[in-house]
mmCIF file of C-alpha atoms in Angstrom:
data_model
loop_
_atom_site.group_PDB
_atom_site.id
_atom_site.type_symbol
_atom_site.label_atom_id
_atom_site.label_comp_id
_atom_site.label_asym_id
_atom_site.label_seq_id
_atom_site.Cartn_x
_atom_site.Cartn_y
_atom_site.Cartn_z
ATOM 1 C CA ALA A 1011 -30.800 -36.613 81.561
ATOM 2 C CA GLN A 1012 -34.259 -38.080 80.694
ATOM 3 C CA SER A 1013 -36.727 -39.301 83.206
ATOM 4 C CA VAL A 1014 -40.266 -41.283 82.925
ATOM 5 C CA SER A 1015 -43.211 -41.235 85.280
ATOM 6 C CA GLN A 1016 -45.814 -43.831 85.441
ATOM 7 C CA HIS A 1017 -48.645 -43.776 87.814
ATOM 8 C CA ASN A 1018 -50.746 -46.575 89.280
ATOM 9 C CA HIS A 1019 -48.159 -48.915 89.608
ATOM 10 C CA HIS A 1020 -50.948 -51.812 90.307
ATOM 11 C CA VAL A 1021 -53.776 -52.128 87.898
ATOM 12 C CA ILE A 1022 -56.423 -54.793 88.456
ATOM 13 C CA LEU A 1023 -59.398 -54.963 85.785
ATOM 14 C CA SER A 1024 -61.913 -57.287 84.343
ATOM 15 C CA GLU A 1025 -61.559 -59.027 80.656
ATOM 16 C CA ALA A 1026 -63.128 -56.538 78.176
ATOM 17 C CA ALA A 1027 -62.464 -53.737 79.975
ATOM 18 C CA SER A 1028 -60.667 -50.601 78.683
ATOM 19 C CA LEU A 1029 -56.948 -50.174 80.226
ATOM 20 C CA GLU A 1030 -55.342 -46.724 79.839
ATOM 21 C CA LEU A 1031 -51.559 -46.655 81.064
ATOM 22 C CA GLY A 1032 -50.391 -42.711 81.623
ATOM 23 C CA CYS A 1033 -46.500 -42.075 80.788
ATOM 24 C CA ASN A 1034 -45.187 -38.687 81.040
ATOM 25 C CA TYR A 1035 -41.453 -38.048 80.293
ATOM 26 C CA SER A 1036 -38.965 -34.928 80.998
ATOM 27 C CA TYR A 1037 -36.777 -33.994 78.384
ATOM 28 C CA GLY A 1038 -36.144 -30.617 76.317
ATOM 29 C CA GLY A 1039 -35.234 -32.240 73.231
ATOM 30 C CA THR A 1040 -36.546 -34.554 70.543
ATOM 31 C CA VAL A 1041 -37.275 -38.107 71.811
ATOM 32 C CA ASN A 1042 -38.325 -41.801 70.855
ATOM 33 C CA LEU A 1043 -40.629 -43.049 72.819
ATOM 34 C CA PHE A 1044 -41.638 -46.794 73.585
ATOM 35 C CA TRP A 1045 -43.726 -49.002 75.439
ATOM 36 C CA TYR A 1046 -42.414 -52.326 76.477
ATOM 37 C CA VAL A 1047 -43.993 -55.304 77.950
ATOM 38 C CA GLN A 1048 -42.641 -58.184 80.237
ATOM 39 C CA TYR A 1049 -44.914 -61.333 80.499
ATOM 40 C CA PRO A 1050 -44.340 -63.593 83.629
ATOM 41 C CA GLY A 1051 -41.240 -65.562 83.114
ATOM 42 C CA GLN A 1052 -40.496 -63.937 79.585
ATOM 43 C CA HIS A 1053 -38.003 -61.145 78.282
ATOM 44 C CA LEU A 1054 -39.110 -57.532 77.853
ATOM 45 C CA GLN A 1055 -40.676 -57.031 74.495
ATOM 46 C CA LEU A 1056 -41.473 -54.157 72.491
ATOM 47 C CA LEU A 1057 -45.163 -53.379 72.299
ATOM 48 C CA LEU A 1058 -44.885 -50.288 70.255
ATOM 49 C CA LYS A 1059 -42.601 -47.396 69.475
ATOM 50 C CA TYR A 1060 -42.898 -43.730 68.342
ATOM 51 C CA PHE A 1061 -40.000 -41.855 66.376
ATOM 52 C CA SER A 1062 -41.678 -39.210 64.241
ATOM 53 C CA GLY A 1063 -44.853 -38.771 61.970
ATOM 54 C CA ASP A 1064 -48.493 -39.822 63.161
ATOM 55 C CA PRO A 1065 -48.654 -39.207 66.984
ATOM 56 C CA LEU A 1066 -51.142 -42.247 67.211
ATOM 57 C CA VAL A 1067 -48.955 -45.226 67.166
ATOM 58 C CA LYS A 1068 -50.565 -48.854 67.061
ATOM 59 C CA GLY A 1069 -48.757 -51.734 68.182
ATOM 60 C CA ILE A 1070 -48.991 -55.383 68.655
ATOM 61 C CA LYS A 1071 -51.989 -57.259 70.310
ATOM 62 C CA GLY A 1072 -54.433 -54.299 69.828
ATOM 63 C CA PHE A 1073 -52.604 -51.706 71.907
ATOM 64 C CA GLU A 1074 -52.103 -48.065 70.707
ATOM 65 C CA ALA A 1075 -50.475 -45.091 72.465
ATOM 66 C CA GLU A 1076 -50.814 -41.236 71.826
ATOM 67 C CA PHE A 1077 -47.911 -39.070 71.767
ATOM 68 C CA ILE A 1078 -48.710 -35.607 72.893
ATOM 69 C CA LYS A 1079 -46.090 -33.113 72.679
ATOM 70 C CA SER A 1080 -47.221 -30.276 74.547
ATOM 71 C CA LYS A 1081 -48.134 -32.722 77.728
ATOM 72 C CA PHE A 1082 -44.615 -34.727 77.536
ATOM 73 C CA SER A 1083 -46.989 -37.693 77.393
ATOM 74 C CA PHE A 1084 -47.268 -41.071 75.884
ATOM 75 C CA ASN A 1085 -50.135 -43.000 77.033
ATOM 76 C CA LEU A 1086 -50.535 -46.881 76.234
ATOM 77 C CA ARG A 1087 -54.481 -47.792 75.628
ATOM 78 C CA LYS A 1088 -56.177 -51.194 74.826
ATOM 79 C CA PRO A 1089 -60.009 -50.916 74.519
ATOM 80 C CA SER A 1090 -60.777 -54.490 75.699
ATOM 81 C CA VAL A 1091 -58.046 -56.356 77.557
ATOM 82 C CA GLN A 1092 -57.823 -60.172 77.765
ATOM 83 C CA TRP A 1093 -56.320 -62.711 80.584
ATOM 84 C CA SER A 1094 -53.215 -63.091 78.530
ATOM 85 C CA ASP A 1095 -52.822 -59.212 78.711
ATOM 86 C CA THR A 1096 -51.639 -59.710 82.406
ATOM 87 C CA ALA A 1097 -48.092 -58.373 82.633
ATOM 88 C CA GLU A 1098 -45.923 -55.659 83.608
ATOM 89 C CA TYR A 1099 -45.526 -52.606 81.007
ATOM 90 C CA PHE A 1100 -42.778 -50.100 81.085
ATOM 91 C CA CYS A 1101 -42.618 -46.495 79.115
ATOM 92 C CA ALA A 1102 -39.259 -45.788 77.791
ATOM 93 C CA VAL A 1103 -37.631 -42.950 76.093
ATOM 94 C CA ASN A 1104 -34.477 -41.965 74.819
ATOM 95 C CA ALA A 1105 -32.984 -39.027 72.956
ATOM 96 C CA GLN A 1106 -32.915 -39.345 69.087
ATOM 97 C CA GLY A 1107 -30.003 -40.444 67.888
ATOM 98 C CA ASN A 1108 -28.947 -41.940 71.126
ATOM 99 C CA ASN A 1109 -29.820 -45.724 72.174
ATOM 100 C CA ARG A 1110 -29.813 -45.338 76.082
ATOM 101 C CA LEU A 1111 -33.015 -45.618 77.269
ATOM 102 C CA ALA A 1112 -34.721 -44.235 80.819
ATOM 103 C CA PHE A 1113 -37.611 -46.188 81.720
ATOM 104 C CA GLY A 1114 -40.415 -45.683 84.120
ATOM 105 C CA LYS A 1115 -41.157 -47.887 86.984
ATOM 106 C CA GLY A 1116 -43.506 -49.705 85.183
ATOM 107 C CA ASN A 1117 -47.408 -50.839 85.654
ATOM 108 C CA GLN A 1118 -48.448 -54.238 86.805
ATOM 109 C CA VAL A 1119 -51.410 -55.003 85.162
ATOM 110 C CA VAL A 1120 -53.657 -58.260 86.070
ATOM 111 C CA VAL A 1121 -56.605 -59.093 84.089
ATOM 112 C CA ILE A 1122 -59.061 -61.261 85.929
ATOM 113 C CA PRO A 1123 -61.048 -63.514 83.664
ATOM 114 C CA GLU B 410 -37.121 -64.985 71.157
ATOM 115 C CA THR B 411 -35.296 -61.956 70.269
ATOM 116 C CA GLY B 412 -31.814 -63.687 69.501
ATOM 117 C CA VAL B 413 -30.038 -62.026 72.369
ATOM 118 C CA THR B 414 -28.986 -64.242 74.946
ATOM 119 C CA GLN B 415 -27.597 -64.188 78.456
ATOM 120 C CA SER B 416 -25.778 -66.128 80.849
ATOM 121 C CA PRO B 417 -25.887 -67.448 83.617
ATOM 122 C CA THR B 418 -29.845 -67.237 84.000
ATOM 123 C CA HIS B 419 -29.396 -67.274 87.875
ATOM 124 C CA LEU B 420 -26.221 -66.702 90.324
ATOM 125 C CA ILE B 421 -25.806 -66.483 93.747
ATOM 126 C CA LYS B 422 -22.757 -64.381 95.213
ATOM 127 C CA THR B 423 -21.306 -63.277 98.717
ATOM 128 C CA ARG B 424 -21.165 -60.278 99.574
ATOM 129 C CA GLY B 425 -17.513 -58.845 98.395
ATOM 130 C CA GLN B 426 -16.920 -61.290 95.749
ATOM 131 C CA GLN B 427 -16.660 -60.376 92.117
ATOM 132 C CA VAL B 428 -18.874 -61.908 89.379
ATOM 133 C CA THR B 429 -19.049 -61.788 85.405
ATOM 134 C CA LEU B 430 -22.296 -61.717 83.388
ATOM 135 C CA ARG B 431 -22.496 -62.694 79.942
ATOM 136 C CA CYS B 432 -24.415 -61.603 76.655
ATOM 137 C CA SER B 433 -24.374 -62.371 73.061
ATOM 138 C CA SER B 434 -26.140 -59.961 70.730
ATOM 139 C CA GLN B 435 -28.488 -60.286 68.085
ATOM 140 C CA SER B 436 -26.858 -60.969 64.767
ATOM 141 C CA GLY B 437 -26.265 -58.039 63.054
ATOM 142 C CA HIS B 438 -26.244 -55.748 66.061
ATOM 143 C CA ASN B 439 -22.977 -53.950 67.051
ATOM 144 C CA THR B 440 -24.385 -51.643 70.172
ATOM 145 C CA VAL B 441 -24.862 -53.425 73.394
ATOM 146 C CA SER B 442 -26.420 -51.794 76.511
ATOM 147 C CA TRP B 443 -26.446 -53.273 79.947
ATOM 148 C CA TYR B 444 -29.480 -52.432 82.701
ATOM 149 C CA GLN B 445 -29.805 -53.124 86.062
ATOM 150 C CA GLN B 446 -33.934 -53.975 87.249
ATOM 151 C CA ALA B 447 -33.836 -54.036 91.160
ATOM 152 C CA LEU B 448 -37.240 -55.526 92.565
ATOM 153 C CA GLY B 449 -40.268 -53.311 91.852
ATOM 154 C CA GLN B 450 -38.497 -50.904 89.560
ATOM 155 C CA GLY B 451 -37.820 -50.157 85.772
ATOM 156 C CA PRO B 452 -34.570 -51.042 84.412
ATOM 157 C CA GLN B 453 -31.606 -48.230 84.781
ATOM 158 C CA PHE B 454 -29.067 -47.767 82.581
ATOM 159 C CA ILE B 455 -25.521 -48.871 83.516
ATOM 160 C CA PHE B 456 -23.565 -48.324 80.333
ATOM 161 C CA GLN B 457 -23.622 -48.708 76.395
ATOM 162 C CA TYR B 458 -20.773 -50.520 74.171
ATOM 163 C CA TYR B 459 -20.609 -49.689 70.503
ATOM 164 C CA ARG B 460 -17.718 -51.314 68.586
ATOM 165 C CA GLU B 461 -15.771 -52.552 71.645
ATOM 166 C CA GLU B 462 -15.474 -49.139 73.358
ATOM 167 C CA GLU B 463 -17.586 -47.689 76.065
ATOM 168 C CA ASN B 464 -20.172 -45.404 74.640
ATOM 169 C CA GLY B 465 -22.111 -43.678 77.586
ATOM 170 C CA ARG B 466 -22.510 -44.537 81.235
ATOM 171 C CA GLY B 467 -25.129 -44.264 83.493
ATOM 172 C CA ASN B 468 -24.812 -43.383 87.232
ATOM 173 C CA PHE B 469 -23.150 -46.966 88.407
ATOM 174 C CA PRO B 470 -19.719 -46.816 90.455
ATOM 175 C CA PRO B 471 -16.494 -47.864 88.788
ATOM 176 C CA ARG B 472 -16.673 -51.440 90.370
ATOM 177 C CA PHE B 473 -19.185 -51.946 87.615
ATOM 178 C CA SER B 474 -17.404 -52.443 84.346
ATOM 179 C CA GLY B 475 -17.574 -54.134 81.120
ATOM 180 C CA LEU B 476 -16.151 -55.411 77.874
ATOM 181 C CA GLN B 477 -17.319 -56.113 74.273
ATOM 182 C CA PHE B 478 -15.625 -58.351 72.345
ATOM 183 C CA PRO B 479 -15.070 -58.282 68.172
ATOM 184 C CA ASN B 480 -17.904 -60.904 67.859
ATOM 185 C CA TYR B 481 -19.970 -57.718 69.616
ATOM 186 C CA SER B 482 -20.788 -59.832 72.302
ATOM 187 C CA SER B 483 -20.236 -58.286 76.009
ATOM 188 C CA GLU B 484 -19.539 -59.039 79.495
ATOM 189 C CA LEU B 485 -20.653 -57.110 82.897
ATOM 190 C CA ASN B 486 -18.192 -57.372 85.548
ATOM 191 C CA VAL B 487 -19.211 -56.424 88.936
ATOM 192 C CA ASN B 488 -16.215 -55.980 91.745
ATOM 193 C CA ALA B 489 -16.996 -55.805 95.409
ATOM 194 C CA LEU B 490 -20.475 -57.050 95.403
ATOM 195 C CA GLU B 491 -22.799 -55.419 97.481
ATOM 196 C CA LEU B 492 -26.422 -56.567 98.966
ATOM 197 C CA ASP B 493 -27.823 -53.665 97.130
ATOM 198 C CA ASP B 494 -26.255 -55.154 93.723
ATOM 199 C CA SER B 495 -29.192 -57.799 94.162
ATOM 200 C CA ALA B 496 -31.335 -57.544 90.755
ATOM 201 C CA LEU B 497 -31.854 -58.646 87.395
ATOM 202 C CA TYR B 498 -29.654 -57.638 84.921
ATOM 203 C CA LEU B 499 -30.470 -57.309 81.333
ATOM 204 C CA CYS B 500 -28.646 -57.052 78.267
ATOM 205 C CA ALA B 501 -30.070 -55.130 75.223
ATOM 206 C CA SER B 502 -28.505 -55.033 71.721
ATOM 207 C CA SER B 503 -29.316 -52.426 68.873
ATOM 208 C CA PRO B 504 -28.760 -52.546 65.391
ATOM 209 C CA PRO B 505 -26.380 -50.210 63.623
ATOM 210 C CA PHE B 506 -28.441 -47.006 63.130
ATOM 211 C CA GLN B 507 -30.059 -44.544 64.815
ATOM 212 C CA ASN B 508 -33.653 -44.389 66.001
ATOM 213 C CA THR B 509 -34.128 -48.279 66.464
ATOM 214 C CA GLU B 510 -35.407 -50.275 69.269
ATOM 215 C CA ALA B 511 -33.394 -52.361 71.643
ATOM 216 C CA PHE B 512 -33.811 -56.240 71.986
ATOM 217 C CA PHE B 513 -33.575 -57.563 75.273
ATOM 218 C CA GLY B 514 -32.457 -60.919 76.471
ATOM 219 C CA GLN B 515 -34.022 -62.853 79.420
ATOM 220 C CA GLY B 516 -31.763 -61.161 82.269
ATOM 221 C CA THR B 517 -29.132 -62.774 84.865
ATOM 222 C CA ARG B 518 -31.072 -62.645 88.245
ATOM 223 C CA LEU B 519 -28.126 -62.290 90.767
ATOM 224 C CA THR B 520 -28.800 -62.426 94.318
ATOM 225 C CA VAL B 521 -25.768 -61.062 96.924
ATOM 226 C CA VAL B 522 -26.064 -62.663 100.244
#
């Protein structure tokens, strides 16, 4: 079974600061990788996904993530955050061909105006 | 909005009771998965339904059961409710091909007292 680790559960930063959230997974086979975001009071939304190809993936709202296979990592980055990026961010993984997602515990990000 | 709708949005039940949660999947999606999100945790996979059959189950006891109907909508049933069942229950639907994202509903907040 897959497992996902996210560190620094609570992150507080000022607008215009850069954001990087770490994600490591454990699974021996080929995986699909996702970052989902949950804004206050809203449903989980997909930020970006990686299935294959270029390991640097660009998503919505200026977010990007890099898949490093040798490190089993899929870290999320945004060069300059806005107050509206305040949300909880979840890294998730599934085995290719299998839609069952394993999620990390999430990162609660608060951006101070 | 994802097109995945769940009902009810909130529910309070007493320990030992039974509960049924409902999910309408997005049009064209034939796979529905259910997740439990406890406070401060990431979603955990309960089970998945594909073409009205259970297609995988996470580490949840048999008192968690489900159904999928011909229109691909789904129900999650929990018997003999325990206090630890208090959580946000998320439904996600996926289109009928591999290596795709899941689309989440807003969830049902279940409180067991």
